[in-house]
Amino acid sequence: MLLTRKSASTAAAQSRLARGLSGVLAKTIDRRAFLKRSGVTLGAGAVATQLPFNMIGKAEAADAPGESGKIEVKRTVCTHCSVGCAIDAVVQNGVWVRQEPVFDSPLNLGAHCAKGASVREHGMTHDSYRLKYPVKLEGGKWKRITWDQAYEEISQKLLAIRKESGPDALFVVGSSKHNNEQSQLLCKWARLWGTNNTDHQARICHSTTVAGVAQTWGYGAMTNSYNDEQNSKCLLFLGSNAAEAHPVSMLHTLHAKEHGCKVIVADPRYTRTAAKADMYVRFRSGSDVALIFGVLYHVFKNGWEDKEYIHQRVYGMDKVKEEVMAKWTPDKVTEVIGVPEAEVLAVAKTLAENRPNFIIWAMGQTQHNNANGIVRASNILMLALGNVGRSGGGCNIYRGHDNVQGATDIGPNPDTLPGYYPVFVPGSWAHWARVWNIDLKWLQERYAPGMMAKPGMTVSRWIDGVLEKNDAIDQGPNLRAIFYWGHAPNSQTRGLEMLEAMKKLDLMVVIDPYPSASAAMFAKVRQDGAYLLPAATQFETEGSVTASNRSLQWRERVIEPLFESRTDHMIMYQLAQKLGFADQLLGKKDGKQNIRLVKGKGGMDEPSMEDTLRNDINRGCWTIGYTGQSPERLQAHMRNMHVFDVKTLRARGGKDAKTGYDLTGDYYGLPWPCYGSAAIKHPGTPNLYDTSKHVMDGGHTFRALFGVEKDGVNLLAEDGVCSKGSDITTGYPQFDHVFLKKLGWWDELTDEEKKEAEGKLWTNDLSGGIQRVVMKHGCSPFGNAKARAVVWNFPDGIPQHREPLYSPRPDLVAQYPANDDVKVLWRLPTLFKSVQQKAVADKDYEKFPLILTSGRLVEYEGGGEETRSNPWLAELMQDNFIEINPKAAADRGLRDGEYVWVSTPSGAKLKVKALVTERVAADTCFIPFHFSGWWQGEDMLPYYPDGAHPIVRGEAVNTATTYGYDRVTMMQETKTTLCQVAKA
Amino acid sequence: MARMKFLCDAERCIECNGCVTACKNENEVPWGVNRRRVVTINDGVIGAEKSISVACMHCSDAPCMAVCPVDCFYRTEDGVVLHDKDLCIGCGYCFYACPFGAPQFPQAGAFGLRGKMDKCTFCSGGPEPDRSEAEFKKYGRNRLSEGKLPACAEMCSTKALLGGDGDVIADIYRQRVTVRGKGSEVWGWGTAYGKPAGGAQPAAGSKS
Amino acid sequence: MSARTVVAVLAALGLAALAGCGERPQAEATYKQGKYQGKPDTRPWDNAPLAYGNDKWTQGNKTTWEDELKGRTLNQNENTRIGQ
């Protein structure tokens, strides 16, 4: 046996390479290497059965595919983030044995991140940490019960609470992980119960985006798509860590970058996204408005704004310019954000010289007390540069969960019914009672008097709904019961107070595939009062899901619900039966029924997802154009992904082999708005507000939502500004039957359409005739107006910089204070200034001198219990940590890798490992938010049900985060608070 | 003739670990064994952070093969380096020899008891009947026999990790280098082994 | 025996011993693979394509299998779909 002899040159060169590498490697240690220390023991404990000496892994299927057993391939969509990567799931004998990438998908082209590549774990039954059967908390222990017993006890308790305190004593926290049909059903379910107290993850994610952006120009969603970045010349990531939060979107970003697109990243942390940037700007967390207006200052000063675009399509830019030039001079900007003028100017110049360009954001902009202003500042910047409404430019808003867009659009929101019909407008209820085929009067009587028109509480404040004094809240009872339906608790701030709220609750029901930290937190402080019901995952049901770019994709059911889990809509229906509104849930009245029952798991009835889409959603959501996406069209798209062009998302041809549906002209997933009924075959709208296209081609204008004129200034678009081929070439208001008659287009409606459309607007005409005729004439049903740079109905008409409630700079707090306190906001008293003043008076900036910010990791998602129960992901990130700058660490005597206590003004303390890195500046620290399962140093494993706990547990950063909310939407201020770090 | 290779484009790698989990998923690799890892250098250092995904490189002149005392390694016609676990004695010598740390051992206990060596198989299984249960249990999936390529390369989130026939992936990479206008100096003999000193010509037959 | 002879003999023995160590001059560094001792392995193209997949080749025909793979490799190049 010979040893390999290498030639002399190779040997010498090898050592040079080795020397080179070792010098580099010695400098820094990457996150993974840092954390792998305890990996083995942890893994050995958790999955000991998988470590035999001869390395035999467990095969799922009896035989390899292709040999025996019925094999099917089901096409589904990853359930993690809003990019919407398609997955082909190979199922053999009902067992999910493999997953294959879908190269045909125009959205992800077969690519996945760690989470998408690991979804098959959800279909594995051995070593599964899912909640397998219903459990009830009894004597401090989780006792297994039957579904029937669970339903019986829960409904009895709920009905008793309703009798004593009214329907508003219940808060239904819904989910952004429900598919569109389930989201819509849950919205209905809460209303049939009789309360507006329902919400979901969008509140704590992009609620400020939706509010701020919609108020600017009409719809509060991503204006273009991830794919459209390939057509862009510059991307400004301001508040997005796409490399970790939307990894596959980086495929489009990096492709664009290689083809000449500039990438600028502005972030307090040097993130992995920043590592791919051409330009990186490190600014102080929370000072986004100052940064954006600092850039805008240079844009105006050098005359780089698109004057014609502003004149034609924007209202109020002159007022903004006046304020920006006076208030945000370079010295003031630098004082607030900590970045020299030269860098800000460089950003402005790059944007000005590389148009069209995008501004991209996620939580970095949205989770602040003035976030409604921050997002509008971003809009204003894009409007000033003339970017909005064209391919390659605009506001690319990266949404979070896989269906947070859909849930926001049509799901359980406290202030809107599906399609953003506001609850405080009686017409919304009339419209939806018609669509849902329920008796309006019956529905009104379900509500406590005067509560139907009042937006409910938000998920970010439910704890105050429990704890606050009764006379201070704007509803009869305090909250007594809560449903955590597909939502984690550790993503909301003020964890210490949440524990107090849980002590006071009469009832908590958690409906989730995983017990979630709710179970552990509740069991820590209570002996009884909680039920955990195992819900099925989205792979165990079919339904549509809306990606961030507004495309809808249809998921096929991969496997039957595992263990004793049931689909969410089956649970909704079965609970509705117990609570007395099952017929209304299905829209069963007067011999008609919107939603048929189909056989689900075990032969039990559940509402049909296709019927829900077709008869509820498609029939009712005229405002945002969820009407054209019929199940048939969506399924045809899923079968023929290869015909869609990746840059434009358009199908140039193609016919579906199964149904004969002609795909020509459709945009992939029929991105909303897809106006009109499915019959008129609107292709969807890939880029919003694009006037270069005909409306039947995906183009349209800015929405006329704010009136015709303001203070004598025209709010509608100027003469000559309209979408391509429009018969009306000037600004026009939104369409209704009166307008149609005036124009002489009324007679183009069919007789049937006329019957329905008489007396209606484009938003509640169930025939779709108004929209059809209007679009035939090339007009947008929602009008043709200007975007508003000044939103006069918001507390801050022009975005203002306001210091975070817990700010490290008392001098700036004096100059840029938070809003005044509000007596009632979303039914609760909400403090702003007084909290900020108290923090300054208490000298919190000295006691807690470091800024604490939190954010994402690529391996985990959301509250994290689902991903931390997946061994393939859990192995990659086993400890929670705090990123701390070497100087800050040295000043405190902290070493890399050792445990530290992080304390905040909330009074809580977190035990995490210190990761000493230059990623963060000396004044900032970062903790990821995906962990839970430790409470101030104590492992909460004993409080989880047997066999249903995450493999990796850690401190939840939100246990220690502080009070702070957005003035308009009650978004929590998670991105900026204060902390102190000390050795453990 | 196909010659299977991996190439990870460090300009694109965002350390998403998609390749790592794709491998874990497809081959049901147990906890503690990482056939593929992502290595990041200059983590957090502004302007210098780079990541690259590393697994077995299926070397033409494999050191693991050279040093194995029981000769359990072999190379297929496509250049994939595989080994027979039934023969492996778990001595760990291949682990010392490999410059990439590809051989993995399931670890139990503080003293690192070794079992059979496991490593990336380029998703082409091992010396058992193709696609049989025995092959899956011991070596993982055999995608090559299904006309597919390694799961890690096919699922990479930014198409940084390329895997397949060397000619084709070199072509893909070359296309990227052309578009970027830089990067040709990142790979190759000259970068790895250096240009000869004093202006001397490289040895005949060596690639530049 | 004289001391010199002893030394000579020992030296000769030493040389012989050294020769037995397997020392080889540097120039002759050719690597010979040890013979693989394990089980035989089937070649990928000797299998039939999967019934449910899209990948097709003629069983036993290496060229068709290689072509199949080369085509599939192009999925890793987004430019083929983006049509730059």
mmCIF file with all atom_site columns, C-alpha atoms in Angstrom, chain A residues 56-138:
data_model
loop_
_atom_site.group_PDB
_atom_site.id
_atom_site.type_symbol
_atom_site.label_atom_id
_atom_site.label_alt_id
_atom_site.label_comp_id
_atom_site.label_asym_id
_atom_site.label_entity_id
_atom_site.label_seq_id
_atom_site.pdbx_PDB_ins_code
_atom_site.Cartn_x
_atom_site.Cartn_y
_atom_site.Cartn_z
_atom_site.occupancy
_atom_site.B_iso_or_equiv
_atom_site.pdbx_formal_charge
_atom_site.auth_seq_id
_atom_site.auth_comp_id
_atom_site.auth_asym_id
_atom_site.auth_atom_id
_atom_site.pdbx_PDB_model_num
ATOM 1  C CA . ILE A 1 56  ? -27.743 3.591  9.417   1.00 0.00 ? 56  ILE A CA 1
ATOM 2  C CA . GLY A 1 57  ? -30.301 6.289  8.976   1.00 0.00 ? 57  GLY A CA 1
ATOM 3  C CA . LYS A 1 58  ? -33.984 5.533  9.044   1.00 0.00 ? 58  LYS A CA 1
ATOM 4  C CA . ALA A 1 59  ? -35.649 5.317  5.720   1.00 0.00 ? 59  ALA A CA 1
ATOM 5  C CA . GLU A 1 60  ? -39.213 6.557  5.629   1.00 0.00 ? 60  GLU A CA 1
ATOM 6  C CA . ALA A 1 61  ? -40.644 4.444  2.890   1.00 0.00 ? 61  ALA A CA 1
ATOM 7  C CA . ALA A 1 62  ? -40.510 0.702  2.748   1.00 0.00 ? 62  ALA A CA 1
ATOM 8  C CA . ASP A 1 63  ? -38.893 0.755  -0.664  1.00 0.00 ? 63  ASP A CA 1
ATOM 9  C CA . ALA A 1 64  ? -37.134 3.376  -2.683  1.00 0.00 ? 64  ALA A CA 1
ATOM 10 C CA . PRO A 1 65  ? -39.485 5.221  -5.031  1.00 0.00 ? 65  PRO A CA 1
ATOM 11 C CA . GLY A 1 66  ? -39.848 3.755  -8.418  1.00 0.00 ? 66  GLY A CA 1
ATOM 12 C CA . GLU A 1 67  ? -39.848 0.195  -7.201  1.00 0.00 ? 67  GLU A CA 1
ATOM 13 C CA . SER A 1 68  ? -43.187 -0.421 -5.644  1.00 0.00 ? 68  SER A CA 1
ATOM 14 C CA . GLY A 1 69  ? -46.073 1.387  -4.034  1.00 0.00 ? 69  GLY A CA 1
ATOM 15 C CA . LYS A 1 70  ? -48.285 4.084  -5.444  1.00 0.00 ? 70  LYS A CA 1
ATOM 16 C CA . ILE A 1 71  ? -46.230 7.172  -6.123  1.00 0.00 ? 71  ILE A CA 1
ATOM 17 C CA . GLU A 1 72  ? -47.732 10.594 -6.645  1.00 0.00 ? 72  GLU A CA 1
ATOM 18 C CA . VAL A 1 73  ? -46.117 13.953 -7.057  1.00 0.00 ? 73  VAL A CA 1
ATOM 19 C CA . LYS A 1 74  ? -47.986 16.801 -5.442  1.00 0.00 ? 74  LYS A CA 1
ATOM 20 C CA . ARG A 1 75  ? -47.121 20.381 -6.152  1.00 0.00 ? 75  ARG A CA 1
ATOM 21 C CA . THR A 1 76  ? -47.132 22.643 -3.163  1.00 0.00 ? 76  THR A CA 1
ATOM 22 C CA . VAL A 1 77  ? -45.537 25.845 -1.927  1.00 0.00 ? 77  VAL A CA 1
ATOM 23 C CA . CYS A 1 78  ? -43.133 26.279 0.964   1.00 0.00 ? 78  CYS A CA 1
ATOM 24 C CA . THR A 1 79  ? -44.886 27.474 4.077   1.00 0.00 ? 79  THR A CA 1
ATOM 25 C CA . HIS A 1 80  ? -42.159 29.663 5.469   1.00 0.00 ? 80  HIS A CA 1
ATOM 26 C CA . CYS A 1 81  ? -41.684 33.036 3.798   1.00 0.00 ? 81  CYS A CA 1
ATOM 27 C CA . SER A 1 82  ? -43.468 35.112 1.238   1.00 0.00 ? 82  SER A CA 1
ATOM 28 C CA . VAL A 1 83  ? -41.180 34.410 -1.703  1.00 0.00 ? 83  VAL A CA 1
ATOM 29 C CA . GLY A 1 84  ? -43.342 31.389 -2.421  1.00 0.00 ? 84  GLY A CA 1
ATOM 30 C CA . CYS A 1 85  ? -40.912 28.701 -3.581  1.00 0.00 ? 85  CYS A CA 1
ATOM 31 C CA . ALA A 1 86  ? -42.710 25.819 -5.237  1.00 0.00 ? 86  ALA A CA 1
ATOM 32 C CA . ILE A 1 87  ? -41.974 22.278 -4.116  1.00 0.00 ? 87  ILE A CA 1
ATOM 33 C CA . ASP A 1 88  ? -42.761 18.936 -5.714  1.00 0.00 ? 88  ASP A CA 1
ATOM 34 C CA . ALA A 1 89  ? -43.575 16.520 -2.925  1.00 0.00 ? 89  ALA A CA 1
ATOM 35 C CA . VAL A 1 90  ? -43.158 12.870 -3.784  1.00 0.00 ? 90  VAL A CA 1
ATOM 36 C CA . VAL A 1 91  ? -45.670 10.792 -1.867  1.00 0.00 ? 91  VAL A CA 1
ATOM 37 C CA . GLN A 1 92  ? -45.565 7.029  -1.733  1.00 0.00 ? 92  GLN A CA 1
ATOM 38 C CA . ASN A 1 93  ? -48.426 5.112  -0.161  1.00 0.00 ? 93  ASN A CA 1
ATOM 39 C CA . GLY A 1 94  ? -49.531 8.279  1.549   1.00 0.00 ? 94  GLY A CA 1
ATOM 40 C CA . VAL A 1 95  ? -46.125 8.890  3.074   1.00 0.00 ? 95  VAL A CA 1
ATOM 41 C CA . TRP A 1 96  ? -44.137 11.924 2.051   1.00 0.00 ? 96  TRP A CA 1
ATOM 42 C CA . VAL A 1 97  ? -40.828 10.413 1.051   1.00 0.00 ? 97  VAL A CA 1
ATOM 43 C CA . ARG A 1 98  ? -38.985 13.051 -0.949  1.00 0.00 ? 98  ARG A CA 1
ATOM 44 C CA . GLN A 1 99  ? -39.097 16.588 -2.125  1.00 0.00 ? 99  GLN A CA 1
ATOM 45 C CA . GLU A 1 100 ? -37.837 17.833 -5.456  1.00 0.00 ? 100 GLU A CA 1
ATOM 46 C CA . PRO A 1 101 ? -37.103 21.397 -6.588  1.00 0.00 ? 101 PRO A CA 1
ATOM 47 C CA . VAL A 1 102 ? -39.450 22.892 -9.159  1.00 0.00 ? 102 VAL A CA 1
ATOM 48 C CA . PHE A 1 103 ? -37.131 24.441 -11.719 1.00 0.00 ? 103 PHE A CA 1
ATOM 49 C CA . ASP A 1 104 ? -40.111 25.571 -13.742 1.00 0.00 ? 104 ASP A CA 1
ATOM 50 C CA . SER A 1 105 ? -41.278 28.053 -11.129 1.00 0.00 ? 105 SER A CA 1
ATOM 51 C CA . PRO A 1 106 ? -40.715 31.575 -12.385 1.00 0.00 ? 106 PRO A CA 1
ATOM 52 C CA . LEU A 1 107 ? -40.497 32.850 -8.825  1.00 0.00 ? 107 LEU A CA 1
ATOM 53 C CA . ASN A 1 108 ? -37.714 30.710 -7.411  1.00 0.00 ? 108 ASN A CA 1
ATOM 54 C CA . LEU A 1 109 ? -36.449 28.625 -10.355 1.00 0.00 ? 109 LEU A CA 1
ATOM 55 C CA . GLY A 1 110 ? -35.978 25.613 -8.114  1.00 0.00 ? 110 GLY A CA 1
ATOM 56 C CA . ALA A 1 111 ? -33.960 27.402 -5.464  1.00 0.00 ? 111 ALA A CA 1
ATOM 57 C CA . HIS A 1 112 ? -34.553 26.993 -1.738  1.00 0.00 ? 112 HIS A CA 1
ATOM 58 C CA . CYS A 1 113 ? -33.069 28.211 1.476   1.00 0.00 ? 113 CYS A CA 1
ATOM 59 C CA . ALA A 1 114 ? -32.439 25.984 4.471   1.00 0.00 ? 114 ALA A CA 1
ATOM 60 C CA . LYS A 1 115 ? -36.072 26.144 5.538   1.00 0.00 ? 115 LYS A CA 1
ATOM 61 C CA . GLY A 1 116 ? -37.522 25.369 2.146   1.00 0.00 ? 116 GLY A CA 1
ATOM 62 C CA . ALA A 1 117 ? -35.074 22.517 1.670   1.00 0.00 ? 117 ALA A CA 1
ATOM 63 C CA . SER A 1 118 ? -36.231 20.943 4.910   1.00 0.00 ? 118 SER A CA 1
ATOM 64 C CA . VAL A 1 119 ? -40.025 21.044 4.737   1.00 0.00 ? 119 VAL A CA 1
ATOM 65 C CA . ARG A 1 120 ? -40.306 17.319 4.232   1.00 0.00 ? 120 ARG A CA 1
ATOM 66 C CA . GLU A 1 121 ? -39.621 16.969 7.940   1.00 0.00 ? 121 GLU A CA 1
ATOM 67 C CA . HIS A 1 122 ? -43.199 18.086 8.517   1.00 0.00 ? 122 HIS A CA 1
ATOM 68 C CA . GLY A 1 123 ? -44.337 14.826 7.001   1.00 0.00 ? 123 GLY A CA 1
ATOM 69 C CA . MET A 1 124 ? -42.184 12.592 9.145   1.00 0.00 ? 124 MET A CA 1
ATOM 70 C CA . THR A 1 125 ? -43.810 10.745 11.993  1.00 0.00 ? 125 THR A CA 1
ATOM 71 C CA . HIS A 1 126 ? -40.831 9.354  13.845  1.00 0.00 ? 126 HIS A CA 1
ATOM 72 C CA . ASP A 1 127 ? -38.918 11.743 16.071  1.00 0.00 ? 127 ASP A CA 1
ATOM 73 C CA . SER A 1 128 ? -41.624 14.305 15.492  1.00 0.00 ? 128 SER A CA 1
ATOM 74 C CA . TYR A 1 129 ? -42.088 17.048 18.026  1.00 0.00 ? 129 TYR A CA 1
ATOM 75 C CA . ARG A 1 130 ? -45.456 18.060 16.763  1.00 0.00 ? 130 ARG A CA 1
ATOM 76 C CA . LEU A 1 131 ? -48.469 18.264 18.974  1.00 0.00 ? 131 LEU A CA 1
ATOM 77 C CA . LYS A 1 132 ? -50.005 14.900 18.270  1.00 0.00 ? 132 LYS A CA 1
ATOM 78 C CA . TYR A 1 133 ? -53.309 14.915 20.129  1.00 0.00 ? 133 TYR A CA 1
ATOM 79 C CA . PRO A 1 134 ? -55.459 17.399 22.037  1.00 0.00 ? 134 PRO A CA 1
ATOM 80 C CA . VAL A 1 135 ? -54.267 18.135 25.562  1.00 0.00 ? 135 VAL A CA 1
ATOM 81 C CA . LYS A 1 136 ? -55.692 20.035 28.471  1.00 0.00 ? 136 LYS A CA 1
ATOM 82 C CA . LEU A 1 137 ? -53.852 21.641 31.344  1.00 0.00 ? 137 LEU A CA 1
ATOM 83 C CA . GLU A 1 138 ? -54.947 19.912 34.508  1.00 0.00 ? 138 GLU A CA 1
#
